[in-house]
Short mmCIF file of C-alpha atoms in Angstrom, two decimals:
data_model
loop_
_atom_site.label_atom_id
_atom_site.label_comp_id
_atom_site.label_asym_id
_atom_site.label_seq_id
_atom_site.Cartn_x
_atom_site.Cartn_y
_atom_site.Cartn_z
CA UNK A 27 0.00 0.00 0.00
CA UNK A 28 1.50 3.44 -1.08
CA UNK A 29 1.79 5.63 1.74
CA UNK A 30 0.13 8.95 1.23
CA UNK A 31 1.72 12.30 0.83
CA UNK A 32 0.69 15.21 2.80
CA UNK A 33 -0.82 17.93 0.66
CA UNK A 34 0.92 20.72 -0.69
CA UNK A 35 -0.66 23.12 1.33
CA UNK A 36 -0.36 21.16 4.56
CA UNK A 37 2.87 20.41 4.43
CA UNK A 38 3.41 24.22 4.21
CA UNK A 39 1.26 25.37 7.05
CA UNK A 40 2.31 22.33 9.11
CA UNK A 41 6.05 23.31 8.32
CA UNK A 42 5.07 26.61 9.45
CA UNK A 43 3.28 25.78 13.09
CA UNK A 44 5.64 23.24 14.44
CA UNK A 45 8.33 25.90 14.16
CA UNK A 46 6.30 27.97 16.31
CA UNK A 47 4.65 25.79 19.03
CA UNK A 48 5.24 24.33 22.10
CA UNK A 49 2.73 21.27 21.83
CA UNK A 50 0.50 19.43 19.75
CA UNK A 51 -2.80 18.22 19.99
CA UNK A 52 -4.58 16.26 16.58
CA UNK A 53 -8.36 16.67 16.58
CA UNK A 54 -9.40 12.90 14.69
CA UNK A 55 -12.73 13.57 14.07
CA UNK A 56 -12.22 17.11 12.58
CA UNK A 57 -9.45 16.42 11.03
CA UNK A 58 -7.54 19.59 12.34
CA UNK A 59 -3.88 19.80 13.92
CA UNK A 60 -3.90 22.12 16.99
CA UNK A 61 -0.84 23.84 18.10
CA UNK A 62 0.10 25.85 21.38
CA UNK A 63 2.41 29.13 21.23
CA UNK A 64 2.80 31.58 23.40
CA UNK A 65 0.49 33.61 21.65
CA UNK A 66 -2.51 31.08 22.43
CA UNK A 67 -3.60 28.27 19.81
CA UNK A 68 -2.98 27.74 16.22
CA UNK A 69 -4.71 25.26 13.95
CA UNK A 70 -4.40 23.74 10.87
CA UNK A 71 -7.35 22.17 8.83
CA UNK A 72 -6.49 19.48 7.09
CA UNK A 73 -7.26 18.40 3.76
CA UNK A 74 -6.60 14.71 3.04
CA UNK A 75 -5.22 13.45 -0.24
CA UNK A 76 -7.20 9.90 0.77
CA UNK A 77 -8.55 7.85 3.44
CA UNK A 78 -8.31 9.93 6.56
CA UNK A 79 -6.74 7.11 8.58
CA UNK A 80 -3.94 6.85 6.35
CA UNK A 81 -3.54 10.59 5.86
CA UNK A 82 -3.46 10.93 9.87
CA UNK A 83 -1.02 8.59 9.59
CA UNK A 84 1.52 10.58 7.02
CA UNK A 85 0.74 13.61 9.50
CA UNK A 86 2.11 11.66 12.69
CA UNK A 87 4.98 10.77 10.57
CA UNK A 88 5.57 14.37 9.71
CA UNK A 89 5.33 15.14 12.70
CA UNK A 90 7.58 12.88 14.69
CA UNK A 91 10.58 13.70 11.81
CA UNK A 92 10.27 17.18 12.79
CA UNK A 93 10.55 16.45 16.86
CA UNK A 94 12.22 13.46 16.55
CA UNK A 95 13.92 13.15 13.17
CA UNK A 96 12.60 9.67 12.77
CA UNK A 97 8.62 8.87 11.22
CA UNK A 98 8.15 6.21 13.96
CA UNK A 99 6.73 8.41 16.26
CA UNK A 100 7.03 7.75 19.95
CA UNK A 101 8.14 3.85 19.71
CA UNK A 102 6.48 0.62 20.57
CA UNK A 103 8.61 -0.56 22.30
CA UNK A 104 8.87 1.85 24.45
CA UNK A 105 4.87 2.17 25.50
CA UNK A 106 5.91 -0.15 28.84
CA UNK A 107 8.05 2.45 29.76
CA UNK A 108 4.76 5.18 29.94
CA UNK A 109 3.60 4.45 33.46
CA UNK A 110 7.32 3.63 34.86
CA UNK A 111 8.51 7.06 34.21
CA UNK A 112 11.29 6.26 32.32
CA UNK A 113 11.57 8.39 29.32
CA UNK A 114 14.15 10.55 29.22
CA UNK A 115 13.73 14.16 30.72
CA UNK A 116 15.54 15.89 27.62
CA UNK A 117 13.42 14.46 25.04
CA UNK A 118 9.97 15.09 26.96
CA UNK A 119 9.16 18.59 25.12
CA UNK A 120 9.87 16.50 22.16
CA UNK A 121 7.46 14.17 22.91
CA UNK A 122 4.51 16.81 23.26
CA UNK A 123 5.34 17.82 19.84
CA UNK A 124 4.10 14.32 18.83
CA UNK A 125 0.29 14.87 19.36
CA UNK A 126 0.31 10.54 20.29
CA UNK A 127 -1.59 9.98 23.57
CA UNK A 128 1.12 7.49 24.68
CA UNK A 129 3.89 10.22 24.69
CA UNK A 130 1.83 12.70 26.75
CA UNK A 131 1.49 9.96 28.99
CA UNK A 132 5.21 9.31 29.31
CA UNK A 133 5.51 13.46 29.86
CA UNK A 134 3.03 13.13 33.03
CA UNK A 135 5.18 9.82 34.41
CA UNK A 136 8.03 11.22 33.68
CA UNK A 137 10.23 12.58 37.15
CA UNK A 138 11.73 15.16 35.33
CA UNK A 139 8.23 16.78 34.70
CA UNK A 140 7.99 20.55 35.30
CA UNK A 141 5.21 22.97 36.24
CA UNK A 142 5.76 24.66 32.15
CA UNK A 143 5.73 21.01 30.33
CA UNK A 144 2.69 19.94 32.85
CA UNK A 145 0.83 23.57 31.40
CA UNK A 146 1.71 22.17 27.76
CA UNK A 147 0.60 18.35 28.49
CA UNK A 148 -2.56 19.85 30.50
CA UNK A 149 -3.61 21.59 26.89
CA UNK A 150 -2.21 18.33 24.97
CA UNK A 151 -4.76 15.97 26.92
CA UNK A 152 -6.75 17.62 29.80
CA UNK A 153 -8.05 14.34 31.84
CA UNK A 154 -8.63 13.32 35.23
CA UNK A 155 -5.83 10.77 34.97
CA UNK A 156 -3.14 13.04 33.88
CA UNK A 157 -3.98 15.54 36.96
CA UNK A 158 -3.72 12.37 38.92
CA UNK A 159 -0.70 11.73 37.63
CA UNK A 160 0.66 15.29 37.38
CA UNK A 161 -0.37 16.25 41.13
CA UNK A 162 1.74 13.24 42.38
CA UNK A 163 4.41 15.47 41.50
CA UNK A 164 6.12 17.81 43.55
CA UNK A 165 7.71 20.00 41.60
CA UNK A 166 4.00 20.12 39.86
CA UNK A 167 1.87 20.50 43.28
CA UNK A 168 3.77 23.00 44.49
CA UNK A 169 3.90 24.95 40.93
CA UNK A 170 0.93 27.09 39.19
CA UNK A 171 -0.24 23.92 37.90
CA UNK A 172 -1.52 22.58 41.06
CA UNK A 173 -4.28 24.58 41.64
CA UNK A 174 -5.32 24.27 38.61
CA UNK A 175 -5.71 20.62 37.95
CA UNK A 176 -6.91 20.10 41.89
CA UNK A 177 -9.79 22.45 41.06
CA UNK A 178 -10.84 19.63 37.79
CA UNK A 179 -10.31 16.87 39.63
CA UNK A 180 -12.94 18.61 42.62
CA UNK A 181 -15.74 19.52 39.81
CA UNK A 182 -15.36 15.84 38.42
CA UNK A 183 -15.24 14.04 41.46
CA UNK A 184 -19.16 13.60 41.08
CA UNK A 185 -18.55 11.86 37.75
CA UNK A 186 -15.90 9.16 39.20
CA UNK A 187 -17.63 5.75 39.82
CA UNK A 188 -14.57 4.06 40.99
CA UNK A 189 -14.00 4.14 44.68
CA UNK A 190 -10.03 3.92 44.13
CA UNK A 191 -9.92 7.02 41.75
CA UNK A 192 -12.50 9.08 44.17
CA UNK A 193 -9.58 8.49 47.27
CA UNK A 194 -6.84 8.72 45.25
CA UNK A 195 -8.41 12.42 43.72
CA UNK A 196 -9.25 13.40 47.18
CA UNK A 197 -5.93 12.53 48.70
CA UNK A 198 -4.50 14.34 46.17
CA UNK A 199 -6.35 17.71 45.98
CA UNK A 200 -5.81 17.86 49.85
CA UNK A 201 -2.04 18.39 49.52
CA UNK A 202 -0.79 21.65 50.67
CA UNK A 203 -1.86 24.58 48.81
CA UNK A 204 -4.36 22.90 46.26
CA UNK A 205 -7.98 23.67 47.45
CA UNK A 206 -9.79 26.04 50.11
CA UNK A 207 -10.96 25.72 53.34
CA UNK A 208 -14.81 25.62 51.81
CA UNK A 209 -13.77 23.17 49.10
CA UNK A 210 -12.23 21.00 51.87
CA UNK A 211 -15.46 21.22 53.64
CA UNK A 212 -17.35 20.22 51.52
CA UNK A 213 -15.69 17.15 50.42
CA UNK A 214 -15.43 16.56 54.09
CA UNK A 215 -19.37 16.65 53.91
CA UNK A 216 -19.72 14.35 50.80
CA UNK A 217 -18.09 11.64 52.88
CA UNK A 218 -20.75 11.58 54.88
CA UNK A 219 -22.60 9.92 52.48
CA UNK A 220 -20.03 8.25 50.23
CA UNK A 221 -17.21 6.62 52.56
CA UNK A 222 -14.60 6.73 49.74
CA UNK A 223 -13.93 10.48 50.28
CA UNK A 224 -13.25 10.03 54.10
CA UNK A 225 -11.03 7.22 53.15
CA UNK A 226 -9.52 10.28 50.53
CA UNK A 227 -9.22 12.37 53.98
CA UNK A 228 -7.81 9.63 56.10
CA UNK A 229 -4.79 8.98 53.52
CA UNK A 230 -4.10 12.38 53.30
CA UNK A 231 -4.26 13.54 56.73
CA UNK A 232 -3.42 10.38 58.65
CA UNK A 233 -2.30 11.80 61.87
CA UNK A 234 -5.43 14.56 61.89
#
């Protein structure tokens, strides 16, 4: 099967934004490359030479030889090391220049994650599960970041039907810093009737 060939004019316009972003995000079902500069977000329509799957395809591939200088985007064999936290911390801006779920993954695993790349994976792929894994960082909890993703994971706690995810979000948002007095209230209050968010205060605050 011949692999397609980005058009002429998104080749151009793709040249053009990943020279001048910081992350990016590929919108499947509109067919649209997002970008993030400083200057807010960029986008590119695109407009496919064939099947869409094999034209999003040729666009990863672009992509990756421009952050990576290889087409094989973020490699297979490296997908175990995602939740280990072993990529390595010079190539993780690279990585959110990808616009592959699996590398923004390794980004929010990674220890070398910073309060800036957690602001560019936040915009990459804004989920409960990267604040999760984001606010088990440090360097991220204590940063600008932290308030921010604590204050998603409150306003989707009501929307979490695991038990493990609603402790492991309220241990979380009760670090140091994250939430106020009010919103710690009235999680306090929820556990009243749903145990799992007292068991969120109890890890948190063991000795309280």
């Amino acid at each position: 099967m011949a692999v397609l060939e980005l058009s002429s004019e998104d080749s151009l316009r793709l040249n053009v934004l990943v020279m001048n972003v910081e992350a990016v995000r590929i919108d499947e079902r509109n067919m649209t490359v997002y970008g993030l500069s400083t200057r807010g977000e960029a986008k590119v329509p695109l407009n496919p030479t064939g099947r869409d799957e094999q034209y999003l395809k040729a666009v990863r591939e672009f992509l990756s030889t421009a952050a990576l200088g290889s087409p094989s985007g973020y490699p297979v064999h490296l997908n175990r090391w995602t939740r280990m936290g072993q990529a390595r911390d010079t190539n993780l801006a690279k990585l959110l220049m990808l616009g592959e779920p699996e590398a923004i993954t390794a980004v929010v695993c990674a220890p070398g994650l910073t309060d800036d790349l957690a602001r560019r994976a936040w915009w990459a792929d804004p989920s409960s599960e990267n604040a999760r894994r984001m606010l088990a960082s440090e360097c991220v909890m204590q940063g600008a970041m932290g308030p921010i993703l604590a204050e998603h994971l409150v306003e989707h706690l009501p929307f979490e039907t695991e038990a493990r995810l609603i402790i492991e979000s309220v241990r979380l948002v009760l670090q140091p810093g994250l939430v106020s007095d009010a919103v710690r209230l009235k999680l306090w209050e929820k556990g009243a009737a749903q145990g799992s968010y007292r068991i969120g205060f109890l890890q948190a605050e063991p000795d309280s």
